[in-house]
Short mmCIF file of C-alpha atoms in Angstrom, two decimals:
data_model
loop_
_atom_site.label_atom_id
_atom_site.label_comp_id
_atom_site.label_asym_id
_atom_site.label_seq_id
_atom_site.Cartn_x
_atom_site.Cartn_y
_atom_site.Cartn_z
CA MET T 619 -21.07 -40.43 17.64
CA VAL T 620 -23.10 -37.39 17.24
CA ASN T 621 -21.69 -34.03 18.02
CA PRO T 622 -24.46 -32.53 20.81
CA TYR T 623 -22.96 -28.97 20.14
CA ASN T 624 -24.11 -29.31 16.27
CA GLN T 625 -27.40 -30.74 17.01
CA ASP T 626 -30.44 -27.93 16.07
CA LEU T 627 -28.19 -25.34 16.63
CA ASP T 628 -28.63 -23.99 13.65
CA ALA T 629 -26.74 -20.26 11.98
CA ASN T 630 -29.47 -17.63 11.75
CA SER T 631 -30.01 -14.02 11.41
CA ALA T 632 -30.37 -13.64 15.09
CA ASN T 633 -26.96 -15.72 15.66
CA TYR T 634 -24.74 -14.85 12.55
CA GLN T 635 -23.88 -11.77 10.98
CA PRO T 636 -21.00 -11.71 8.31
CA LEU T 637 -17.69 -9.80 9.57
CA THR T 638 -18.44 -6.73 7.56
CA PRO T 639 -15.38 -3.18 8.11
CA LEU T 640 -18.72 -1.73 6.82
CA SER T 641 -20.35 -2.08 10.52
CA PHE T 642 -17.34 -0.01 12.86
CA LEU T 643 -18.65 3.28 10.73
CA GLU T 644 -22.70 2.50 11.40
CA ARG T 645 -21.41 2.06 15.15
CA ALA T 646 -19.18 5.20 15.17
CA ALA T 647 -22.22 6.99 13.79
CA ASP T 648 -24.39 5.48 16.26
CA VAL T 649 -22.69 5.64 19.68
CA PHE T 650 -20.33 8.48 18.95
CA PRO T 651 -22.48 10.99 15.91
CA GLU T 652 -20.90 14.21 16.98
CA PHE T 653 -17.33 13.05 17.26
CA THR T 654 -14.88 14.10 14.75
CA ALA T 655 -14.46 11.85 12.32
CA ILE T 656 -12.69 13.63 9.60
CA VAL T 657 -10.16 17.09 9.71
CA TYR T 658 -9.24 17.96 6.41
CA GLY T 659 -7.92 22.03 5.97
CA ASN T 660 -10.71 23.73 7.16
CA LEU T 661 -12.93 21.14 6.74
CA ARG T 662 -14.30 18.94 9.83
CA ARG T 663 -16.85 16.10 9.93
CA SER T 664 -18.61 14.55 12.28
CA TYR T 665 -19.33 10.56 12.25
CA ALA T 666 -22.71 11.16 11.77
CA GLU T 667 -21.68 13.35 8.96
CA PHE T 668 -19.20 10.30 7.09
CA TYR T 669 -21.46 8.07 7.71
CA LEU T 670 -24.53 9.63 5.56
CA ARG T 671 -22.25 10.91 3.05
CA SER T 672 -21.32 7.56 2.23
CA LYS T 673 -24.68 6.29 2.47
CA LYS T 674 -25.56 8.57 0.25
CA LEU T 675 -22.45 7.74 -2.43
CA ALA T 676 -23.76 3.91 -2.03
CA SER T 677 -27.75 4.92 -3.05
CA ALA T 678 -26.13 7.33 -5.79
CA LEU T 679 -23.98 4.76 -7.09
CA SER T 680 -27.54 2.00 -6.93
CA GLN T 681 -29.47 4.45 -8.35
CA GLN T 682 -27.22 3.87 -11.28
CA GLY T 683 -27.19 0.24 -11.51
CA MET T 684 -24.09 -0.49 -9.21
CA THR T 685 -24.68 -3.78 -7.01
CA ARG T 686 -22.92 -6.77 -5.93
CA GLY T 687 -20.05 -7.46 -7.88
CA SER T 688 -19.71 -3.87 -9.59
CA THR T 689 -16.19 -2.76 -10.05
CA ILE T 690 -16.23 1.25 -9.20
CA SER T 691 -12.28 2.80 -9.45
CA THR T 692 -10.50 5.89 -7.43
CA LEU T 693 -8.07 7.63 -8.88
CA LEU T 694 -7.88 9.91 -5.92
CA LEU T 695 -4.94 11.56 -3.84
CA ASN T 696 -5.48 10.97 0.56
CA THR T 697 -8.26 13.72 0.72
CA PRO T 698 -11.79 12.81 2.61
CA PRO T 699 -13.04 11.27 -0.89
CA MET T 700 -10.84 8.58 -0.60
CA LEU T 701 -12.31 7.70 2.64
CA GLU T 702 -15.74 7.33 1.96
CA ALA T 703 -15.17 5.34 -1.03
CA HIS T 704 -13.83 2.99 1.51
CA TYR T 705 -17.14 2.60 2.34
CA GLY T 706 -19.84 4.14 -0.08
CA ILE T 707 -18.38 1.68 -2.57
CA PRO T 708 -18.95 -2.09 -0.71
CA MET T 709 -22.04 -0.60 0.44
CA CYS T 710 -24.08 -0.97 -1.86
CA GLY T 711 -22.01 -3.76 -2.91
CA GLY T 712 -19.55 -3.24 -5.14
CA VAL T 713 -15.92 -3.53 -4.92
CA ILE T 714 -13.42 -0.20 -4.85
CA HIS T 715 -10.30 -0.54 -7.17
CA ALA T 716 -8.25 2.19 -5.72
CA ILE T 717 -5.54 2.82 -8.53
CA ASN T 718 -2.28 3.80 -7.78
CA THR T 719 -2.00 7.42 -8.87
CA ARG T 720 1.70 7.58 -9.84
CA LEU T 721 1.09 4.95 -12.66
CA ASP T 722 1.15 5.37 -16.48
CA ALA T 723 -1.63 5.59 -18.29
CA ALA T 724 -1.34 2.62 -20.09
CA THR T 725 -1.17 0.61 -16.82
CA ILE T 726 -4.09 2.66 -15.60
CA ALA T 727 -6.15 1.69 -18.41
CA PHE T 728 -5.30 -1.73 -18.70
CA GLN T 729 -6.63 -2.37 -15.00
CA LEU T 730 -9.63 -0.34 -15.54
CA GLU T 731 -10.60 -2.97 -18.63
CA HIS T 732 -9.09 -5.59 -16.88
CA ALA T 733 -11.67 -4.95 -13.28
CA ASP T 734 -14.76 -4.52 -15.69
CA SER T 735 -14.67 -1.11 -14.14
CA GLN T 736 -17.72 1.08 -14.70
CA PHE T 737 -17.70 3.98 -12.54
CA LEU T 738 -14.15 6.49 -12.06
CA LEU T 739 -13.66 8.92 -9.35
CA TYR T 740 -10.83 11.05 -9.32
CA ASP T 741 -9.24 14.25 -8.82
CA ARG T 742 -9.66 17.14 -10.85
CA GLU T 743 -5.46 17.71 -10.60
CA LEU T 744 -5.54 14.30 -12.06
CA SER T 745 -7.97 15.25 -14.99
CA VAL T 746 -5.05 14.75 -18.08
CA THR T 747 -4.08 11.68 -16.47
CA VAL T 748 -7.62 10.62 -16.80
CA LYS T 749 -8.31 11.49 -20.82
CA GLU T 750 -5.36 9.86 -21.58
CA VAL T 751 -6.10 6.94 -19.95
CA LEU T 752 -9.58 6.84 -21.51
CA SER T 753 -7.98 7.14 -25.19
CA GLN T 754 -6.45 3.71 -24.67
CA CYS T 755 -9.81 2.07 -22.98
CA LYS T 756 -12.01 0.20 -24.96
CA VAL T 757 -14.69 0.85 -23.06
CA LYS T 758 -15.31 3.63 -20.77
CA PRO T 759 -15.96 4.23 -17.43
CA GLN T 760 -18.44 6.67 -16.12
CA LEU T 761 -16.66 9.79 -14.46
CA ILE T 762 -17.11 11.51 -11.21
CA GLU T 763 -14.61 14.14 -10.70
CA PHE T 764 -13.89 15.58 -7.47
CA ILE T 765 -13.25 18.99 -7.26
CA ASP T 766 -11.55 19.79 -4.05
CA LYS T 767 -12.30 23.00 -2.52
CA GLU T 768 -9.22 23.39 0.44
CA HIS T 769 -6.90 22.81 -2.70
CA SER T 770 -5.66 25.67 -5.44
CA TYR T 771 -5.91 23.94 -8.88
CA GLU T 772 -4.04 25.71 -11.89
CA SER T 773 -6.37 24.83 -14.05
CA LEU T 774 -10.29 24.38 -13.75
CA ASP T 775 -10.79 22.99 -17.42
CA ASN T 776 -11.88 19.53 -17.52
CA PHE T 777 -10.70 19.12 -20.89
CA ASP T 778 -13.98 18.28 -22.49
CA LEU T 779 -14.37 14.96 -20.37
CA ASP T 780 -18.29 13.78 -19.68
CA VAL T 781 -18.11 13.86 -16.04
CA ILE T 782 -20.68 15.01 -12.97
CA ASP T 783 -19.42 16.85 -9.99
CA TYR T 784 -18.94 14.40 -6.95
CA GLU T 785 -20.85 16.62 -4.58
CA GLU T 786 -23.55 16.76 -6.92
CA PHE T 787 -23.68 13.22 -7.53
CA LEU T 788 -23.64 12.79 -3.17
CA GLY T 789 -26.71 14.98 -3.60
CA GLN T 790 -28.43 12.61 -5.65
CA GLY T 791 -28.38 9.97 -2.85
CA ASP T 792 -30.95 8.90 -0.30
CA SER T 793 -30.18 9.82 3.01
CA ASN T 794 -32.34 6.82 4.72
CA TYR T 795 -30.37 4.39 2.43
CA GLN T 796 -30.51 0.84 3.69
CA TRP T 797 -26.81 -0.18 3.27
CA LEU T 798 -26.14 -4.16 2.06
CA MET T 799 -24.27 -6.22 4.20
CA PRO T 800 -22.62 -8.75 2.55
CA GLU T 801 -24.11 -12.27 1.63
CA ASN T 802 -20.92 -13.58 2.16
CA GLU T 803 -17.91 -12.36 4.57
CA TRP T 804 -16.02 -14.00 1.84
CA ASP T 805 -17.40 -11.41 -0.57
CA ALA T 806 -15.21 -9.32 -1.99
CA ILE T 807 -14.57 -6.09 -1.06
CA SER T 808 -11.59 -4.51 -3.30
CA VAL T 809 -9.33 -5.46 -5.73
CA GLY T 810 -6.22 -4.25 -6.13
CA TYR T 811 -3.19 -4.33 -8.60
CA THR T 812 0.24 -5.80 -7.71
CA SER T 813 3.66 -4.16 -10.15
CA GLY T 814 3.75 -6.40 -12.90
CA THR T 815 7.04 -8.46 -13.22
CA THR T 816 6.78 -11.19 -16.22
CA GLY T 817 3.45 -9.87 -17.89
CA ASP T 818 -0.12 -7.93 -16.54
CA PRO T 819 -0.45 -7.16 -13.05
CA LYS T 820 -2.60 -9.22 -11.48
CA GLY T 821 -5.89 -8.32 -9.46
CA VAL T 822 -5.58 -8.98 -5.92
CA VAL T 823 -9.20 -9.65 -4.51
CA SER T 824 -9.81 -9.20 -0.80
CA HIS T 825 -12.72 -9.99 1.19
CA HIS T 826 -14.90 -8.81 3.86
CA ARG T 827 -13.39 -10.94 6.76
CA GLY T 828 -9.82 -9.81 6.46
CA ALA T 829 -10.80 -6.29 6.01
CA TYR T 830 -12.70 -6.37 9.07
CA LEU T 831 -9.72 -9.02 10.92
CA LEU T 832 -6.92 -6.85 9.87
CA ALA T 833 -8.40 -3.82 10.71
CA GLN T 834 -9.42 -4.74 14.17
CA GLY T 835 -5.60 -6.19 14.12
CA ASN T 836 -3.55 -3.03 13.62
CA ALA T 837 -5.13 -1.83 16.36
CA MET T 838 -4.41 -3.96 18.81
CA VAL T 839 -1.10 -4.61 17.62
CA ALA T 840 -0.08 -1.21 17.29
CA SER T 841 -2.01 -0.46 20.88
CA MET T 842 -3.98 1.92 19.58
CA PRO T 843 -6.67 3.72 22.16
CA LYS T 844 -9.91 4.82 21.48
CA HIS T 845 -9.82 8.79 20.01
CA SER T 846 -6.13 7.69 18.21
CA VAL T 847 -5.71 10.56 15.56
CA TYR T 848 -4.58 9.12 12.66
CA LEU T 849 -2.58 11.17 9.79
CA TRP T 850 -2.26 10.00 5.70
CA THR T 851 1.12 10.06 5.07
CA LEU T 852 0.20 6.78 3.46
CA PRO T 853 -1.24 7.15 0.50
CA MET T 854 -4.88 5.19 0.88
CA PHE T 855 -4.82 3.08 -2.83
CA HIS T 856 -1.96 1.32 -1.39
CA CYS T 857 -3.54 -1.86 -0.38
CA ASN T 858 -6.43 0.04 1.28
CA GLY T 859 -4.19 2.14 3.50
CA TRP T 860 -3.02 -1.44 5.09
CA CYS T 861 -7.25 -0.98 6.20
CA PHE T 862 -6.46 1.39 8.51
CA PRO T 863 -9.42 3.36 6.95
CA TRP T 864 -11.84 0.68 8.24
CA THR T 865 -9.59 0.61 11.52
CA MET T 866 -9.77 3.76 12.42
CA SER T 867 -13.76 3.63 12.55
CA ALA T 868 -13.72 0.82 14.71
CA ILE T 869 -11.53 2.79 17.09
CA ILE T 870 -13.75 6.27 17.23
CA GLY T 871 -10.65 7.67 15.88
CA THR T 872 -10.39 11.14 14.29
CA HIS T 873 -9.09 11.00 10.39
CA VAL T 874 -6.40 13.62 9.47
CA CYS T 875 -6.34 13.87 5.28
CA LEU T 876 -3.07 15.63 3.49
CA ARG T 877 -3.21 15.73 -0.32
CA GLN T 878 0.52 15.85 -0.21
CA VAL T 879 3.41 14.36 1.86
CA ARG T 880 5.43 17.74 2.61
CA ALA T 881 7.19 18.56 5.67
CA GLU T 882 5.53 21.37 6.82
CA PRO T 883 1.63 20.12 7.01
CA ILE T 884 2.84 17.02 8.54
CA TRP T 885 4.36 18.93 11.56
CA ASN T 886 1.36 20.94 11.93
CA SER T 887 -0.59 18.47 11.89
CA ILE T 888 1.15 16.52 14.73
CA LYS T 889 1.56 19.31 16.74
CA ASN T 890 -2.07 20.96 16.22
CA HIS T 891 -4.16 17.77 16.19
CA LYS T 892 -2.36 15.94 18.63
CA VAL T 893 -1.16 12.93 15.94
CA SER T 894 -0.23 9.81 17.65
CA HIS T 895 0.07 7.25 14.42
CA LEU T 896 1.25 7.71 10.99
CA CYS T 897 2.11 4.88 8.65
CA GLY T 898 4.95 5.47 5.99
CA ALA T 899 7.67 4.20 3.79
CA PRO T 900 11.06 5.60 5.03
CA ILE T 901 11.56 8.52 2.25
CA VAL T 902 8.97 10.07 5.01
CA MET T 903 10.86 9.96 7.79
CA SER T 904 13.30 11.50 5.48
CA VAL T 905 10.28 14.37 4.86
CA ILE T 906 10.12 14.42 8.31
CA LEU T 907 13.60 14.64 9.39
CA SER T 908 13.75 17.99 8.01
CA GLN T 909 16.29 19.85 10.77
CA ASP T 910 14.55 23.23 10.75
CA GLN T 911 11.05 21.80 11.16
CA ILE T 912 12.16 19.94 13.93
CA ASN T 913 13.24 22.67 15.91
CA ARG T 914 10.52 24.95 14.71
CA PHE T 915 7.82 22.68 16.45
CA ASN T 916 9.48 20.62 19.08
CA ILE T 917 6.06 18.01 19.61
CA THR T 918 5.80 17.55 23.18
CA HIS T 919 4.24 13.64 23.04
CA GLU T 920 5.22 10.71 21.23
CA VAL T 921 3.69 9.60 17.99
CA GLN T 922 4.04 5.98 16.56
CA PHE T 923 5.30 5.89 13.18
CA PHE T 924 5.17 2.24 11.20
CA THR T 925 7.46 1.71 8.33
CA ALA T 926 7.62 -0.70 5.70
CA ALA T 927 9.74 -1.81 2.71
CA ALA T 928 13.34 -1.56 2.89
CA PRO T 929 14.29 -1.46 7.02
CA PRO T 930 15.48 2.47 7.97
CA PRO T 931 19.33 3.15 8.05
CA GLU T 932 20.65 3.29 11.84
CA ASN T 933 20.84 6.90 12.06
CA ILE T 934 17.42 7.97 10.82
CA LEU T 935 15.71 5.28 13.64
CA ARG T 936 17.94 7.37 16.27
CA GLU T 937 17.05 10.82 14.93
CA MET T 938 13.34 9.91 14.40
CA GLN T 939 13.68 8.74 18.38
CA GLU T 940 14.73 11.88 19.29
CA ALA T 941 12.27 13.70 17.36
CA GLY T 942 9.74 11.88 19.31
CA PHE T 943 8.87 9.19 16.95
CA LEU T 944 8.32 5.35 18.40
CA VAL T 945 9.40 3.77 14.96
CA THR T 946 8.16 -0.26 14.22
CA HIS T 947 9.14 -2.16 11.03
CA LEU T 948 6.19 -3.88 9.53
CA TYR T 949 6.01 -6.24 6.34
CA GLY T 950 3.67 -7.48 3.96
CA LEU T 951 1.72 -7.84 0.68
CA THR T 952 -1.52 -6.83 -1.23
CA GLU T 953 -1.85 -10.26 -1.00
CA THR T 954 -2.07 -10.13 2.91
CA TYR T 955 -4.43 -6.78 2.95
CA GLY T 956 -1.32 -4.91 4.09
CA PRO T 957 0.90 -5.22 7.04
CA ALA T 958 1.02 -8.79 7.97
CA VAL T 959 4.41 -9.44 10.10
CA ILE T 960 5.10 -6.96 12.70
CA ASN T 961 8.34 -6.58 14.63
CA ASP T 962 7.25 -6.74 18.10
CA TRP T 963 9.59 -4.98 20.40
CA HIS T 964 10.90 -6.50 23.50
CA GLN T 965 10.95 -4.06 26.31
CA GLU T 966 14.49 -5.38 27.76
CA TRP T 967 15.85 -4.61 24.01
CA ASN T 968 15.73 -1.27 25.13
CA SER T 969 18.88 -1.49 27.54
CA LEU T 970 21.05 -2.37 24.13
CA ASP T 971 23.13 0.31 22.68
CA MET T 972 21.29 1.53 18.74
CA ASN T 973 23.69 -0.23 16.85
CA ALA T 974 22.20 -3.10 18.36
CA GLN T 975 18.54 -2.05 18.72
CA ALA T 976 19.02 -0.84 14.48
CA SER T 977 19.77 -4.60 13.76
CA LEU T 978 16.98 -6.27 15.69
CA LYS T 979 14.85 -3.30 14.29
CA ALA T 980 16.24 -4.26 10.76
CA ARG T 981 14.39 -7.37 10.84
CA GLN T 982 10.34 -8.07 9.30
CA GLY T 983 9.33 -10.13 12.81
CA VAL T 984 6.89 -12.28 13.54
CA ARG T 985 3.20 -13.05 12.43
CA TYR T 986 0.07 -10.37 13.09
CA LEU T 987 -2.55 -10.86 15.16
CA PRO T 988 -5.13 -11.70 12.69
CA LEU T 989 -2.56 -14.35 10.73
CA GLU T 990 -3.02 -18.18 11.67
CA HIS T 991 0.32 -18.97 10.53
CA LEU T 992 4.17 -17.59 9.18
CA LYS T 993 6.79 -20.32 7.97
CA VAL T 994 9.65 -19.38 5.91
CA LEU T 995 9.60 -22.81 4.12
CA ASP T 996 11.75 -24.33 1.37
CA PRO T 997 9.82 -24.07 -1.50
CA ASP T 998 10.86 -27.48 -3.04
CA THR T 999 10.02 -29.89 -0.43
CA MET T 1000 8.11 -27.42 1.90
CA LYS T 1001 9.75 -28.15 4.79
CA GLN T 1002 10.61 -25.28 7.61
CA VAL T 1003 14.36 -24.13 7.47
CA PRO T 1004 15.80 -24.16 10.73
CA ALA T 1005 15.70 -21.14 12.75
CA ASP T 1006 19.34 -20.39 12.92
CA GLY T 1007 19.40 -16.76 10.93
CA LYS T 1008 21.47 -18.06 7.70
CA THR T 1009 19.41 -20.65 5.93
CA ILE T 1010 17.16 -19.00 3.60
CA GLY T 1011 13.48 -20.27 2.43
CA GLU T 1012 10.24 -18.65 1.30
CA VAL T 1013 7.88 -16.91 3.35
CA MET T 1014 5.07 -18.43 2.91
CA PHE T 1015 1.19 -17.33 4.76
CA GLN T 1016 -1.59 -19.08 6.22
CA GLY T 1017 -5.10 -17.74 7.50
CA ASN T 1018 -8.18 -15.21 7.15
CA ILE T 1019 -5.61 -11.81 5.70
CA VAL T 1020 -4.77 -14.07 3.05
CA MET T 1021 -6.35 -13.23 -0.13
CA LYS T 1022 -9.39 -14.58 -1.85
CA GLY T 1023 -7.01 -15.02 -5.37
CA TYR T 1024 -6.41 -13.14 -8.31
CA LEU T 1025 -9.04 -12.04 -10.63
CA LYS T 1026 -9.64 -13.71 -13.92
CA ASN T 1027 -6.15 -15.52 -13.24
CA LYS T 1028 -6.50 -19.44 -12.66
CA SER T 1029 -3.06 -20.22 -13.54
CA ALA T 1030 -1.88 -18.03 -11.09
CA ASN T 1031 -3.81 -19.10 -8.05
CA GLN T 1032 -2.85 -22.54 -7.96
CA LYS T 1033 0.82 -21.31 -8.19
CA ALA T 1034 0.26 -18.76 -5.27
CA PHE T 1035 -1.64 -21.15 -3.24
CA GLU T 1036 0.44 -24.69 -3.95
CA GLY T 1037 0.51 -27.15 -1.05
CA GLY T 1038 -1.79 -25.00 0.84
CA TRP T 1039 0.07 -22.52 2.03
CA PHE T 1040 0.76 -18.22 0.22
CA HIS T 1041 3.73 -17.95 -1.54
CA SER T 1042 5.04 -14.88 -0.96
CA GLY T 1043 8.12 -15.03 -3.53
CA ASP T 1044 9.61 -13.36 -0.74
CA LEU T 1045 13.49 -15.25 0.78
CA ALA T 1046 13.75 -15.27 4.35
CA VAL T 1047 15.86 -16.28 7.10
CA MET T 1048 14.31 -17.38 10.45
CA HIS T 1049 16.21 -16.14 13.29
CA PRO T 1050 16.01 -18.64 16.66
CA ASP T 1051 14.28 -16.23 18.62
CA GLY T 1052 11.53 -17.02 16.10
CA TYR T 1053 11.75 -13.52 13.84
CA LEU T 1054 12.41 -13.31 10.16
CA GLN T 1055 14.49 -11.03 8.27
CA LEU T 1056 14.30 -10.81 4.68
CA LYS T 1057 17.43 -11.67 2.35
CA ASP T 1058 15.79 -11.33 -1.75
CA ARG T 1059 13.11 -10.92 -3.98
CA SER T 1060 12.55 -13.49 -5.98
CA LYS T 1061 10.23 -11.85 -8.01
CA ASP T 1062 12.77 -9.04 -8.31
CA ILE T 1063 11.15 -6.24 -7.05
CA ILE T 1064 12.35 -2.95 -5.81
CA ILE T 1065 10.31 -1.12 -2.99
CA SER T 1066 11.30 2.29 -3.28
CA GLY T 1067 9.54 5.25 -1.21
CA GLY T 1068 6.83 2.47 -0.55
CA GLU T 1069 6.30 1.65 -4.42
CA ASN T 1070 6.77 -1.35 -5.60
CA ILE T 1071 8.79 -1.27 -8.49
CA SER T 1072 9.81 -3.93 -11.61
CA SER T 1073 13.71 -4.58 -12.19
CA ILE T 1074 12.40 -7.34 -14.95
CA GLU T 1075 10.14 -4.01 -16.08
CA ILE T 1076 13.08 -1.66 -16.48
CA GLU T 1077 14.87 -4.21 -18.01
CA GLU T 1078 13.09 -4.87 -21.19
CA VAL T 1079 12.42 -1.24 -21.28
CA PHE T 1080 15.77 -0.74 -22.25
CA LEU T 1081 16.52 -4.25 -24.30
CA LYS T 1082 13.62 -1.84 -26.64
CA ASN T 1083 16.83 0.67 -27.59
CA ASP T 1084 18.61 -0.62 -30.53
CA CYS T 1085 21.69 0.45 -28.79
CA VAL T 1086 21.83 -1.78 -25.64
CA SER T 1087 22.56 -6.00 -25.80
CA ALA T 1088 21.62 -6.65 -22.43
CA ALA T 1089 20.70 -4.69 -19.05
CA ALA T 1090 20.12 -5.84 -15.41
CA VAL T 1091 18.61 -3.78 -12.79
CA ILE T 1092 19.16 -4.31 -9.45
CA ALA T 1093 18.05 -2.65 -5.78
CA ILE T 1094 20.55 -0.27 -4.33
CA PRO T 1095 20.24 0.84 -0.55
CA ASP T 1096 19.12 4.68 -0.62
CA GLN T 1097 19.01 6.32 3.07
CA LYS T 1098 15.59 8.97 1.47
CA TRP T 1099 13.75 6.58 -0.25
CA GLY T 1100 15.02 3.07 1.33
CA GLU T 1101 16.14 1.66 -2.16
CA VAL T 1102 16.51 2.68 -5.69
CA PRO T 1103 16.96 1.63 -9.16
CA CYS T 1104 20.68 0.79 -10.28
CA ALA T 1105 21.16 -0.37 -13.73
CA PHE T 1106 23.82 -2.33 -15.57
CA ILE T 1107 24.12 -1.86 -19.26
CA GLU T 1108 25.86 -3.70 -21.62
CA LEU T 1109 26.27 -1.91 -25.22
CA LYS T 1110 25.87 -3.82 -28.70
CA LYS T 1111 29.41 -3.26 -30.37
CA ASP T 1112 29.84 0.27 -31.51
CA GLN T 1113 27.43 2.13 -29.85
CA ASN T 1114 27.25 5.22 -27.81
CA TRP T 1115 25.13 5.62 -25.57
CA ASN T 1116 26.09 7.65 -21.99
CA GLU T 1117 23.63 8.09 -18.65
CA ILE T 1118 21.89 10.97 -20.10
CA ASN T 1119 20.79 9.15 -22.88
CA ALA T 1120 19.75 6.09 -19.97
CA LYS T 1121 18.29 8.29 -18.02
CA GLN T 1122 16.40 9.79 -21.32
CA TRP T 1123 15.11 7.14 -22.53
CA CYS T 1124 14.32 5.68 -19.27
CA GLU T 1125 11.66 9.06 -18.88
CA GLU T 1126 10.23 8.77 -21.98
CA ASN T 1127 9.32 5.05 -21.34
CA LEU T 1128 8.61 4.78 -17.33
CA ALA T 1129 6.68 6.04 -15.06
CA SER T 1130 9.15 8.42 -12.74
CA PHE T 1131 9.20 6.57 -9.64
CA LYS T 1132 10.80 3.33 -11.98
CA VAL T 1133 14.01 5.50 -13.39
CA PRO T 1134 17.00 4.11 -12.13
CA LYS T 1135 18.86 6.39 -10.38
CA TYR T 1136 22.36 5.16 -11.06
CA TYR T 1137 23.62 3.83 -14.50
CA PHE T 1138 26.84 1.38 -15.25
CA PHE T 1139 28.19 0.53 -18.75
CA GLU T 1140 29.93 -2.90 -18.70
CA ASN T 1141 29.95 -6.91 -19.58
CA ILE T 1142 27.35 -8.14 -16.74
CA PRO T 1143 28.62 -11.11 -14.92
CA ARG T 1144 26.73 -14.55 -15.91
CA THR T 1145 26.37 -17.84 -14.41
CA SER T 1146 28.00 -20.99 -17.11
CA THR T 1147 24.09 -21.61 -18.28
CA GLY T 1148 23.95 -17.31 -19.16
CA LYS T 1149 22.10 -16.23 -16.36
CA ILE T 1150 22.66 -13.17 -15.11
CA GLN T 1151 24.57 -13.06 -11.56
CA LYS T 1152 22.54 -10.67 -9.62
CA PHE T 1153 23.71 -11.42 -6.22
CA VAL T 1154 27.59 -10.42 -8.05
CA LEU T 1155 26.14 -7.12 -8.94
CA ARG T 1156 24.67 -6.06 -5.94
CA GLU T 1157 27.10 -6.17 -3.94
CA LYS T 1158 29.55 -4.23 -7.14
CA GLY T 1159 26.61 -1.85 -6.80
CA LYS T 1160 27.00 -0.88 -3.21
CA ARG T 1161 30.58 -0.14 -4.10
CA LEU T 1162 30.25 1.62 -6.80
CA THR T 1163 27.61 3.93 -5.77
CA LYS T 1164 29.14 4.49 -2.73
CA THR T 1165 31.62 7.18 -4.68
CA ASN T 1166 29.26 8.37 -6.80
#
């Protein structure tokens, strides 16, 4: 039987347009042109200005030959140009590649070359890093430099880099530029790189449809009303700021930008701008909970704080609540545009004591509104594990906020999407009420201060030293950072290597945030087949670090 609802009813420009979050900014500028979109120090920008500058960035890039599929990279802090880049780059059909500013030069150089990046927009403060990156690039991108007038630089020396000033570059753009809608809503809007575990980082490709859906999903799941005020304590290079650069245009909200996460600017922003929402790792909560700041500012309105990574300790949750913050736990990956799971709170849980509430808040939760399916499956049988809070399986996703795939990596894509599900590599249990809770990470990733750290990468650095016979790195809970790397090291016979030596070696070979906090020199436990027993080390590490 022919379906009558498919006869002579075709998609055309009148009834079908590709979904893209870029349309949120266009609408905001049309409907609320004078509303304040961006606050940064003494700077205020309306939605009309925000839209105009984004279009001019797109136009200037287009004049330089950037078009559909061109990669434009950013090495920026949480400043207005980073917001403009999230619109201007895809407005010319380009793909935004937001780089983690804390990475080492070699890793950044790899990403630029792998993504075939043609432009790099960076902050003057990062000039030294950029020069080192370029020394390791075979094909060098063109440079656009942002000099922040709201910031005092120690030096304005550009280290002989061939650059064009960001404002001058924008000045080349046409204010009447007609920006490009995606030809297909599944076209790439961004590429972001994961932390490499057993090889080079993988480029996660996201599409316009997913970004559109998650941006709206953020607002709906978080119950964000129109004109909410969002404080940028979450780095925008993390999964494109969890899509909040696009969310805020959808709800005609105000972005409050911060270059650095510091206690006083956070509290000043919350009080002066009536911040309603912010996101960050547990370390941001530790920064906020500086006692003198709490007593000094004493906010009178409730602020919603969304945190990911390791669940915050009970005392941190209690102190945040007493200070006026409502904390919600999220979970997701770069491959899911950021948050895809939320600890959706039930009102009846408010009557429970703090211990019970903390236990519930430690769970990752249930699927985000834009995510179609979330399950804990046995990766061998692909069958769902019992919802008993005990049986461990792998967290798997299906839906429109799952990445297109890994850039130029067919084998990784086949493995990641095997069986029609995205395999997260994270191990969890499912509780009887349908809330999942992470138990381990099969990828050996440590999440410290919101940064993904590969334990294998650190182990490989240790093994490059002639003193080391074996090394095992695990995550240890940490009140400030959520969790930190802890190293167990086996030395070769007659070798003398101590904690000072080991730490110095790591500092010379790793980004600073990857350097372990704890070092123990002893024989490493193994199975009968020689596999390191990390579960034994985790328990031992917890005991040992309590005494340090």
